[in-house]
Short mmCIF file of C-alpha atoms in Angstrom, two decimals:
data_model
loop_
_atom_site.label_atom_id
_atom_site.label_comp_id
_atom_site.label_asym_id
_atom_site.label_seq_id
_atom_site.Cartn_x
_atom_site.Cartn_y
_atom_site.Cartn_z
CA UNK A 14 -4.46 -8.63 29.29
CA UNK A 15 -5.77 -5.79 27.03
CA UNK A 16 -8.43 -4.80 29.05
CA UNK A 17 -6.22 -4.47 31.86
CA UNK A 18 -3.94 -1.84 29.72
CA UNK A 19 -6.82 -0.25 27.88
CA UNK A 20 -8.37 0.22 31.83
CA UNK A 21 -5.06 1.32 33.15
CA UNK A 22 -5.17 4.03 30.61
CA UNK A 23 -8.52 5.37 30.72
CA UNK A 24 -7.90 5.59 34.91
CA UNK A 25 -4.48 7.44 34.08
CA UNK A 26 -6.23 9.53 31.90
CA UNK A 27 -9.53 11.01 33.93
CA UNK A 28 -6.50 11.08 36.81
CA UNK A 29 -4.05 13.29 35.00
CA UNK A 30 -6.92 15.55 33.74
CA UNK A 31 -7.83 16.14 37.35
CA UNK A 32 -4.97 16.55 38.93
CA UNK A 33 -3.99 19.30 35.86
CA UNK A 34 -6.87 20.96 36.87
CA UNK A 35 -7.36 20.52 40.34
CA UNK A 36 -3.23 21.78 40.88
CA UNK A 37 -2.70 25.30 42.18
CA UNK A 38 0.55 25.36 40.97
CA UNK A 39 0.95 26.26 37.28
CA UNK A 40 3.97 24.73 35.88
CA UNK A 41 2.81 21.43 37.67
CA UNK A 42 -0.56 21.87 35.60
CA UNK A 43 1.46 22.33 32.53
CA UNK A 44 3.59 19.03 32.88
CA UNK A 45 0.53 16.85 33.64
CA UNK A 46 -0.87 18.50 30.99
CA UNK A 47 1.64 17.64 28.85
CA UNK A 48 1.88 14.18 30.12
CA UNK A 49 -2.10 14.44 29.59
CA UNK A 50 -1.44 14.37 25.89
CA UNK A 51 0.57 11.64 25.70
CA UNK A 52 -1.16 9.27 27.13
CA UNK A 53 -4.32 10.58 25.21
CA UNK A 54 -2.36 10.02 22.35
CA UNK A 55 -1.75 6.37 23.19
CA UNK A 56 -5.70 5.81 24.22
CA UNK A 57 -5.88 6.66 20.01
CA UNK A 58 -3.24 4.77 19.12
CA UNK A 59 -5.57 1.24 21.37
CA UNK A 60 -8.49 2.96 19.53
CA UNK A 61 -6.63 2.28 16.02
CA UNK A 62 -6.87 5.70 15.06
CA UNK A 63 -3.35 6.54 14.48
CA UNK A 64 -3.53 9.67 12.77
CA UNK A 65 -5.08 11.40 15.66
CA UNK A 66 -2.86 9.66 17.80
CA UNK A 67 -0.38 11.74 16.00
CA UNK A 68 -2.14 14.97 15.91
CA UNK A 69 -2.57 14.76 19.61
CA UNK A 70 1.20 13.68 20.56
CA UNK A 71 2.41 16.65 18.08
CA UNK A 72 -0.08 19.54 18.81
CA UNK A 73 -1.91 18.45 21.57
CA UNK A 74 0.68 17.30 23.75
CA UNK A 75 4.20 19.11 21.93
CA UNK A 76 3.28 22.53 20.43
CA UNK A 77 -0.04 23.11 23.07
CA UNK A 78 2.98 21.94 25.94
CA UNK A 79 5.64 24.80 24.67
CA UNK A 80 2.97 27.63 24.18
CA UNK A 81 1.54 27.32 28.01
CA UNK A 82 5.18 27.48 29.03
CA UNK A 83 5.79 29.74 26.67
CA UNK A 84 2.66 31.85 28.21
CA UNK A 85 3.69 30.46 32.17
CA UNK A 86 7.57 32.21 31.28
CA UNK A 87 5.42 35.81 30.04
CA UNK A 88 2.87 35.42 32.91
CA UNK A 89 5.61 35.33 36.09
CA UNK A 90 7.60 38.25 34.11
CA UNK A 91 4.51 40.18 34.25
CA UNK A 92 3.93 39.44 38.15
CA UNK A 93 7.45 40.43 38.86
CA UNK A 94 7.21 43.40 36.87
CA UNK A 95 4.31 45.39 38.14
CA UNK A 96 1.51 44.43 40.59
CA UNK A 97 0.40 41.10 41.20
CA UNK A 98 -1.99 39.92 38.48
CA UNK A 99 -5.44 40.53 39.46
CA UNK A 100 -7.71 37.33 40.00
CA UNK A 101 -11.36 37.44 38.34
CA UNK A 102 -14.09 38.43 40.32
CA UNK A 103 -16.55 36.03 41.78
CA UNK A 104 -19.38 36.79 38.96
CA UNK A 105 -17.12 36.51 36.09
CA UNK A 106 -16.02 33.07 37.38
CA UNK A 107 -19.43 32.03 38.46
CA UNK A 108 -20.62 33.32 34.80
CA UNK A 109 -17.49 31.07 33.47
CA UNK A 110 -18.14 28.01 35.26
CA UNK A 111 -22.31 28.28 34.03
CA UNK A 112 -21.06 28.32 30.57
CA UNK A 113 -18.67 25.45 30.51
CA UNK A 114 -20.95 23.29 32.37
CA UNK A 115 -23.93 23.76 29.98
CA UNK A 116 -21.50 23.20 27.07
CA UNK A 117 -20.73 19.58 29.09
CA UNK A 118 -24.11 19.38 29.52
CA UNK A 119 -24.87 20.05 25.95
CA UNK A 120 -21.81 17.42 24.47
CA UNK A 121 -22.88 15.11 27.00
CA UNK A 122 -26.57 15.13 25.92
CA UNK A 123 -25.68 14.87 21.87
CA UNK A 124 -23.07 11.86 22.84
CA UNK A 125 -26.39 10.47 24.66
CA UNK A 126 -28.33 11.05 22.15
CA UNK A 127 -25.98 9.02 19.34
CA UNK A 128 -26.76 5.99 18.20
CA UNK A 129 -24.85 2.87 19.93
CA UNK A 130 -23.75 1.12 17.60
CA UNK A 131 -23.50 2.92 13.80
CA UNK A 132 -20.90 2.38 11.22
CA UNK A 133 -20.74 5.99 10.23
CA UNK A 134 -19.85 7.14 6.77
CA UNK A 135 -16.90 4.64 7.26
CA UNK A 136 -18.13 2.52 4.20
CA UNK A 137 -19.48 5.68 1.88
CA UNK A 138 -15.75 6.47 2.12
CA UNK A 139 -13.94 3.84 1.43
CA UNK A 140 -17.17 3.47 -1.79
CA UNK A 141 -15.72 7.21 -2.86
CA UNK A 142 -12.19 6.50 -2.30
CA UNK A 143 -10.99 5.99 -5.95
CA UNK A 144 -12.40 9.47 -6.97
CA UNK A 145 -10.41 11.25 -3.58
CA UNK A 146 -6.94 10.93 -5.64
CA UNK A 147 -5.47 9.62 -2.15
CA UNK A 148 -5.84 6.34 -0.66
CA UNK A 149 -5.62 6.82 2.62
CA UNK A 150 -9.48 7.33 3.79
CA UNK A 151 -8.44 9.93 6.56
CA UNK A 152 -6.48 11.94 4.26
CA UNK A 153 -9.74 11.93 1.54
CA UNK A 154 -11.92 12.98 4.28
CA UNK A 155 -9.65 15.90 5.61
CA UNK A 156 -8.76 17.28 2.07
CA UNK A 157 -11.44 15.92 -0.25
CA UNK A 158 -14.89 15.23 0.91
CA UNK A 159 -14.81 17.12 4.05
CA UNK A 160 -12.74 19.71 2.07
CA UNK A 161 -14.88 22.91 4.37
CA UNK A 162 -13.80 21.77 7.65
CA UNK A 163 -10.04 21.65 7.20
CA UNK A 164 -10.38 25.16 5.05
CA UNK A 165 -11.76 26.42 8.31
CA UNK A 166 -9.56 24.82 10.64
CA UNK A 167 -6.65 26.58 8.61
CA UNK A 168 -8.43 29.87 8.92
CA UNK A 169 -9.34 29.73 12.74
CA UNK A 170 -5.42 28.90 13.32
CA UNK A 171 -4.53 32.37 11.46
CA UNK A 172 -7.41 34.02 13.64
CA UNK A 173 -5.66 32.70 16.65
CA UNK A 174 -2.55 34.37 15.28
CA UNK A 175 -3.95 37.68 14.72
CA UNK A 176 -5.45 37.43 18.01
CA UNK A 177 -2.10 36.43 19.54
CA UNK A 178 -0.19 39.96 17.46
CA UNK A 179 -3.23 41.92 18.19
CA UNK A 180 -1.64 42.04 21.86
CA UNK A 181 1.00 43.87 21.04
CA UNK A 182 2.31 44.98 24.50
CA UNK A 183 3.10 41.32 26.04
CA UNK A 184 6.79 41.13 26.77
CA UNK A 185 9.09 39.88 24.46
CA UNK A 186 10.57 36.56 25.83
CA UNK A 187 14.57 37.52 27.31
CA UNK A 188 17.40 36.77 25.35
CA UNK A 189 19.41 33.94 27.04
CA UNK A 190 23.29 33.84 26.57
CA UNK A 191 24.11 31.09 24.20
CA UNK A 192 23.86 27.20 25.34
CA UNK A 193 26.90 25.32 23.44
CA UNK A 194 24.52 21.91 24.39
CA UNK A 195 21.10 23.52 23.46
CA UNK A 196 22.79 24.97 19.94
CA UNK A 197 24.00 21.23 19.08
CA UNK A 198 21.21 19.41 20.01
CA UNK A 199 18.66 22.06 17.62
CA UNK A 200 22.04 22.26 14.66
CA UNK A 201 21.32 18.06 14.71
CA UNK A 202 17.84 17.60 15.28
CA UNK A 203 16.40 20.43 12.62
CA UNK A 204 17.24 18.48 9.69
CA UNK A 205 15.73 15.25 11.18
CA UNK A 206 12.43 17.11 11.48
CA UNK A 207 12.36 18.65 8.35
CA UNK A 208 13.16 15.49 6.54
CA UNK A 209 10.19 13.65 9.11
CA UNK A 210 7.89 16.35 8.00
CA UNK A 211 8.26 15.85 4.56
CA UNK A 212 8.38 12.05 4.96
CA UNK A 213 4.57 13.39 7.12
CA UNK A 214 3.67 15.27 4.02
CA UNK A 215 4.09 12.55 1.45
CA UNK A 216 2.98 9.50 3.18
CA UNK A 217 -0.60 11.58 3.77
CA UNK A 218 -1.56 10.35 0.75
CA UNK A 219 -1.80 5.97 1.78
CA UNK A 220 -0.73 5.99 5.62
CA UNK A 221 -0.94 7.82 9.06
CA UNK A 222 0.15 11.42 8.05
CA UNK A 223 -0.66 15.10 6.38
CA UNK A 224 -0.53 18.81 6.29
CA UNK A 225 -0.98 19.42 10.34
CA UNK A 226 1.25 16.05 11.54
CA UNK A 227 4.13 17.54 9.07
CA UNK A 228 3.68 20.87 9.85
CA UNK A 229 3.32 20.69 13.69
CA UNK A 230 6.62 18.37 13.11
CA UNK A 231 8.30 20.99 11.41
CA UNK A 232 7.00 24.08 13.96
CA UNK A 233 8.63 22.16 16.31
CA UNK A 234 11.84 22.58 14.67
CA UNK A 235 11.07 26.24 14.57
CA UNK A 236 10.49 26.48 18.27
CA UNK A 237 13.81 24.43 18.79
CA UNK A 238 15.67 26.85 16.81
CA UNK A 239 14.03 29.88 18.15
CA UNK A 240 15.14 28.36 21.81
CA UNK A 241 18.56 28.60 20.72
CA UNK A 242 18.41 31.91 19.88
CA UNK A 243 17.69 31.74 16.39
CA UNK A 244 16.30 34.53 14.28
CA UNK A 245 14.58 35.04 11.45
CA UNK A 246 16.90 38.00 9.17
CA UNK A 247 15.34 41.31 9.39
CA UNK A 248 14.25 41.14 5.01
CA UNK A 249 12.07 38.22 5.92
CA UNK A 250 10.26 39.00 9.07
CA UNK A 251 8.02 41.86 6.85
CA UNK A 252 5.74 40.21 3.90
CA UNK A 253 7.59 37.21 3.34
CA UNK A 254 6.86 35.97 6.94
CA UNK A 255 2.94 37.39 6.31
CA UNK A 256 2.64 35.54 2.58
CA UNK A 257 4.13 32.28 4.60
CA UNK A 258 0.93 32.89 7.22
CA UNK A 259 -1.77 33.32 4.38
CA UNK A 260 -0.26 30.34 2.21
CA UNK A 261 -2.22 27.34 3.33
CA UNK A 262 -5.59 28.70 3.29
CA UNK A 263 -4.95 30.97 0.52
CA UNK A 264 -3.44 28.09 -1.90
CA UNK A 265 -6.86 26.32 -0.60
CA UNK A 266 -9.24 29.23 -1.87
CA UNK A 267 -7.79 29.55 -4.63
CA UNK A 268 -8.09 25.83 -6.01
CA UNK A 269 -11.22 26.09 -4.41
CA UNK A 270 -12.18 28.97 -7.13
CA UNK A 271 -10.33 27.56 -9.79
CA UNK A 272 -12.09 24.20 -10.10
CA UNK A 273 -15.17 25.27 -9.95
CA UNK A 274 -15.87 25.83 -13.70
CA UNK A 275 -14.45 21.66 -13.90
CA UNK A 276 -16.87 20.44 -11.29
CA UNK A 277 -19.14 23.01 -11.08
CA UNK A 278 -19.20 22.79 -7.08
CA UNK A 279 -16.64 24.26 -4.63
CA UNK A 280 -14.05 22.34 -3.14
CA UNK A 281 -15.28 19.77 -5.50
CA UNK A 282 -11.67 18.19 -7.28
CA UNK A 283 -11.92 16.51 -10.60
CA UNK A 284 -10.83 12.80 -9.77
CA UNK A 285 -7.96 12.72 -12.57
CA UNK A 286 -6.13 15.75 -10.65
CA UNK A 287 -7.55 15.18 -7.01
CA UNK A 288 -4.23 13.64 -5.85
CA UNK A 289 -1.67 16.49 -6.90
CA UNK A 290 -4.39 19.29 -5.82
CA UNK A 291 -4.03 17.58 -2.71
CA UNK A 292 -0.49 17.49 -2.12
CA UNK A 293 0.03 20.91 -3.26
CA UNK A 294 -2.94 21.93 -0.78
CA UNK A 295 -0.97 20.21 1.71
CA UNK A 296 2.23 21.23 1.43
CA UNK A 297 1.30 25.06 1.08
CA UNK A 298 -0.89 23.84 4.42
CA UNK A 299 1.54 22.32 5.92
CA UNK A 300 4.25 25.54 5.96
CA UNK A 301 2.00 27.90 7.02
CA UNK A 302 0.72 25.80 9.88
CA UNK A 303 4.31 25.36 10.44
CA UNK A 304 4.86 28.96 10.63
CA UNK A 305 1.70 29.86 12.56
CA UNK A 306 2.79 27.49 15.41
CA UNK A 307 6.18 29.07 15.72
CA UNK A 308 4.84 32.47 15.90
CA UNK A 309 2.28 31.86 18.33
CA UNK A 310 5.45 30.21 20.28
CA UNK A 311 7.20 33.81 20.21
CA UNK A 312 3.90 35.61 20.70
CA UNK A 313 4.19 39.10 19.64
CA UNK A 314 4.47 39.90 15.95
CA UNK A 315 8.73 40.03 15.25
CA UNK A 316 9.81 43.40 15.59
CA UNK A 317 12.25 44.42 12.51
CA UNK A 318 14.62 41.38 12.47
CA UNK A 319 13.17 37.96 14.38
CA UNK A 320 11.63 34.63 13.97
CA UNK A 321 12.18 31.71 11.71
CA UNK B 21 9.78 -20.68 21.80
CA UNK B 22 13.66 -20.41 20.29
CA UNK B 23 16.66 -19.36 22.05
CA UNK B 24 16.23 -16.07 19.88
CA UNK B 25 12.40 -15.60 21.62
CA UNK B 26 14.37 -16.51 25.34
CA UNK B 27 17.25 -14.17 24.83
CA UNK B 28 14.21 -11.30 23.29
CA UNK B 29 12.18 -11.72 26.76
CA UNK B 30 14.88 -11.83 29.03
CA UNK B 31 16.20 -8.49 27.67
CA UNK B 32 12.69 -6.65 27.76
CA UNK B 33 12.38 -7.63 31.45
CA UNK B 34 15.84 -6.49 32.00
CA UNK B 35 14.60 -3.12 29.97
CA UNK B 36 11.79 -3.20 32.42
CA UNK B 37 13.32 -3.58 35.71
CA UNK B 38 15.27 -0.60 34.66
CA UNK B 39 12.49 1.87 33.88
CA UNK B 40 10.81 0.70 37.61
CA UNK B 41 13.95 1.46 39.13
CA UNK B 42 14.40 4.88 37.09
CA UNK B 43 10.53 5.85 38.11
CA UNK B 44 11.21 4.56 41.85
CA UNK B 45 14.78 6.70 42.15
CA UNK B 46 12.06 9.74 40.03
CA UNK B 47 9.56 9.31 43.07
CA UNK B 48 11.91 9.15 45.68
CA UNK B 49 15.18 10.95 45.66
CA UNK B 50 15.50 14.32 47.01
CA UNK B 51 17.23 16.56 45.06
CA UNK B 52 16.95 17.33 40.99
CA UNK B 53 20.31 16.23 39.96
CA UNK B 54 19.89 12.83 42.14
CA UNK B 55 16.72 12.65 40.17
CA UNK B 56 17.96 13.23 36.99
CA UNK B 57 20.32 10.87 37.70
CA UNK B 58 17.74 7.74 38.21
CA UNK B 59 16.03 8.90 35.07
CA UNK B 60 18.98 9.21 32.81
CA UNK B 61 19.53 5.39 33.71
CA UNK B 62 15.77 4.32 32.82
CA UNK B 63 15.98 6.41 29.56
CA UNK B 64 19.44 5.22 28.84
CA UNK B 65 19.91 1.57 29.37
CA UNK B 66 16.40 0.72 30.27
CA UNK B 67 15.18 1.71 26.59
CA UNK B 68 18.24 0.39 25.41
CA UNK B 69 17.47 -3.26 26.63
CA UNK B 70 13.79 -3.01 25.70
CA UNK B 71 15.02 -1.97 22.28
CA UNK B 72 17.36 -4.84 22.17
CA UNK B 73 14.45 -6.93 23.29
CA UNK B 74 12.13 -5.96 20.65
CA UNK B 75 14.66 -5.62 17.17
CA UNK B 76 15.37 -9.70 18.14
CA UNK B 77 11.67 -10.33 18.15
CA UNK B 78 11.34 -8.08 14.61
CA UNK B 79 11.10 -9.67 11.45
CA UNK B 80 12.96 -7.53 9.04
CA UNK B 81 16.56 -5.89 9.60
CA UNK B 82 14.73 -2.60 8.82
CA UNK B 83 12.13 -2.30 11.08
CA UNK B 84 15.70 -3.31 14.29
CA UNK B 85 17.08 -0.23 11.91
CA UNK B 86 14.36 2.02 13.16
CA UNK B 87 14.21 0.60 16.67
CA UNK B 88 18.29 1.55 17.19
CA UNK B 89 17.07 4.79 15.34
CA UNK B 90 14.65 5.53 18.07
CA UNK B 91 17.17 4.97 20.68
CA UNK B 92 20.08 7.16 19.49
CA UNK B 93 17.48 10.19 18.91
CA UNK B 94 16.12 9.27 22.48
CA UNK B 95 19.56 9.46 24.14
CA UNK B 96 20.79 12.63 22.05
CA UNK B 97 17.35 14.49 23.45
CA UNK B 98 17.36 12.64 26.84
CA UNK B 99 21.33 13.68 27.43
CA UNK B 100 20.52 17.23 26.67
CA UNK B 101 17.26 18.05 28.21
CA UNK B 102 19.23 16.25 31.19
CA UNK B 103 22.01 19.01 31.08
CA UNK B 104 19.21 21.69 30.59
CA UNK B 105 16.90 20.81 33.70
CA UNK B 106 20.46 20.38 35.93
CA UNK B 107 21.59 23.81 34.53
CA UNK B 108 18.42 25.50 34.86
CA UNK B 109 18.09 24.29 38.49
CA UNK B 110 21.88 25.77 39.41
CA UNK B 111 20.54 29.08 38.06
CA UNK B 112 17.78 29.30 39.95
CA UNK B 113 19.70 27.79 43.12
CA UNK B 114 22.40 30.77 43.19
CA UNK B 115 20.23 33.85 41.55
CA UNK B 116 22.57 36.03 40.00
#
């Protein structure tokens, strides 16, 4: 019975992913995109890997969902506005299409090249996991012994951000006359997501959970909010908004640095404190991932006076 | 099986029947609002049943807590998105 489901859902799956690609229209790309997600996120949760499963309904499918619209919405104002926008040329595309399939070609030979069947570092972990100071064995590898990649991860997501202000002419999305049902349903669902993002945050530590779950949770709320026609007050948009972007990865660094002279290694945590480094790695993480999300949403840095 | 395990199945098919009907009346109707209007019944009383269905078959009162939790939040969201896809579809219909 489920190998019938688990079948059902890989065919869905490859299915979706072609049709998104194969559709000429865009918005129909972006809904089976989104639906994409979702049931990507339920091939993870038959996989028993729940915490991507809830990476991938949050980010993949939720934030990743609201930015391409988000981009769709900017894209038809610009083809409106001015001249159609001009499709790449047939070199660029052919140039394109080389380089994806030799990075397919690439994955696929390194995913060959695996061994079948391997336990992994699954049983080194849960060996290590009394010195993590969590004892959930994703949460030790994200924040503990795979400390680097996470770091990283926060740092490419402020890249993307940069990248995203660095554009400064795209146009700023309209404002829409106030919606009596949209302002009641983001006035009673904010304050569910904050408390489910903290609820994210703290139950990192022994279940399903973390800094980009909670956060993605909580961006969420942001891009309700900023739907409604929400606004960040003009005194906040200037360095507090920038010291909410560097928080996360700056927190990081700086325990990084600081326990050093203990361990004598970076991003090495002595095993006494390990557990409240964490959390307070994660909850700095967790806001400015939060934040990052919801700017991305509104795209261009907020002139004098926007954004949550 | 107990009468508790009958009633439990009889109420997730019930849940079911209504989600196929809701997807069929999705597929098939012609208009938005007509479509909206099969959904709203799958996402409504469909969930509601298979919710039903599932806190009998629970063990603890908290976990059927959660379950009814997951259905209010789903027909809060599900009522307004509803209103927001029929009201974005008038604006588009008569363009200002």
């Amino acid at each position: 019975m489920s190998d019938v489901l688990d079948s059902l859902l890989g065919l869905s799956l490859v299915a979706l992913a072609w049709r998104a690609l194969a559709s000429e229209d865009l918005f129909k790309a972006v809904v089976l995109f989104i639906s994409f997600g979702l049931v990507l996120a339920l091939v993870w949760v038959r996989l028993e890997a729940p915490d991507i499963a809830l990476a991938e309904a949050a980010i993949g499918a939720g934030l990743t969902g609201a930015l391409l619209l988000a981009a769709l919405a900017r894209l038809r104002r610009i083809e409106t506005n001015d001249s159609p926008v001009e499709r790449p040329g047939r070199l660029p595309r052919m140039l394109t299409a080389i380089a994806a399939l030799s990075l397919t070609a690439a994955l696929g030979h390194a995913l060959l090249s695996l061994p079948t069947v391997s336990a992994g570092l699954s049983r080194e972990v849960i060996a290590q996991l009394d010195a993590s100071g969590v004892r959930h064995p994703v949460t030790a590898v994200l924040l503990n012994f795979r400390g680097y990649d996470t770091l990283l991860e926060l740092m490419v997501l402020l890249l993307a951000l940069l990248g995203a202000w660095s554009l400064r002419d795209a146009p700023a999305p309209p404002e829409r006359p106030a919606d009596p049902v949209l302002d009641t349903l983001a006035h009673a669902l904010a304050p569910l997501l904050l408390l489910v993002a903290a609820y994210l945050l703290w139950a990192g530590a022994h279940a399903p959970g973390g800094a980009f779950q909670a956060g993605a949770v909580l961006a969420a709320a942001g891009v309700l909010l900023l739907l409604a026609g929400w606004r960040l007050s003009a005194r906040l948009t200037g360095l507090p908004l920038r010291l909410a972007l560097v928080l996360g990865p700056g927190v990081f660094l700086l325990v990084a640095v600081f326990t050093v002279p203990l361990e004598g290694l970076l991003l090495e945590f002595p095993p006494a404190a390990a557990g409240r480094l964490i959390l307070l790695i994660e909850a700095a993480a967790m806001i400015s991932i939060a934040v990052t999300l919801a700017a991305l949403f509104l795209g261009a840095p907020p002139e004098r006076g926007e954004r949550r | 099986m107990t009468v508790l395990d009958y009633l439990s199945v009889m109420l997730l098919i019930g849940g079911g029947g209504f989600f196929l009907a809701g997807t069929l009346g999705l597929l098939r109707f012609p208009d938005v609002c007509s479509r909206l209007h099969a959904l709203t019944k799958a996402d409504n009383v469909g969930l509601g049943l298979t919710v039903a269905g599932l806190a009998l078959a629970s063990e603890s009162w908290a976990v059927a807590g959660k379950l009814l939790l997951i259905w209010v939040l789903v027909l809060l969201a599900s009522a307004s998105v509803s209103y927001l896809i029929a009201q974005g579809s008038m604006q588009r219909r008569k363009p200002s």
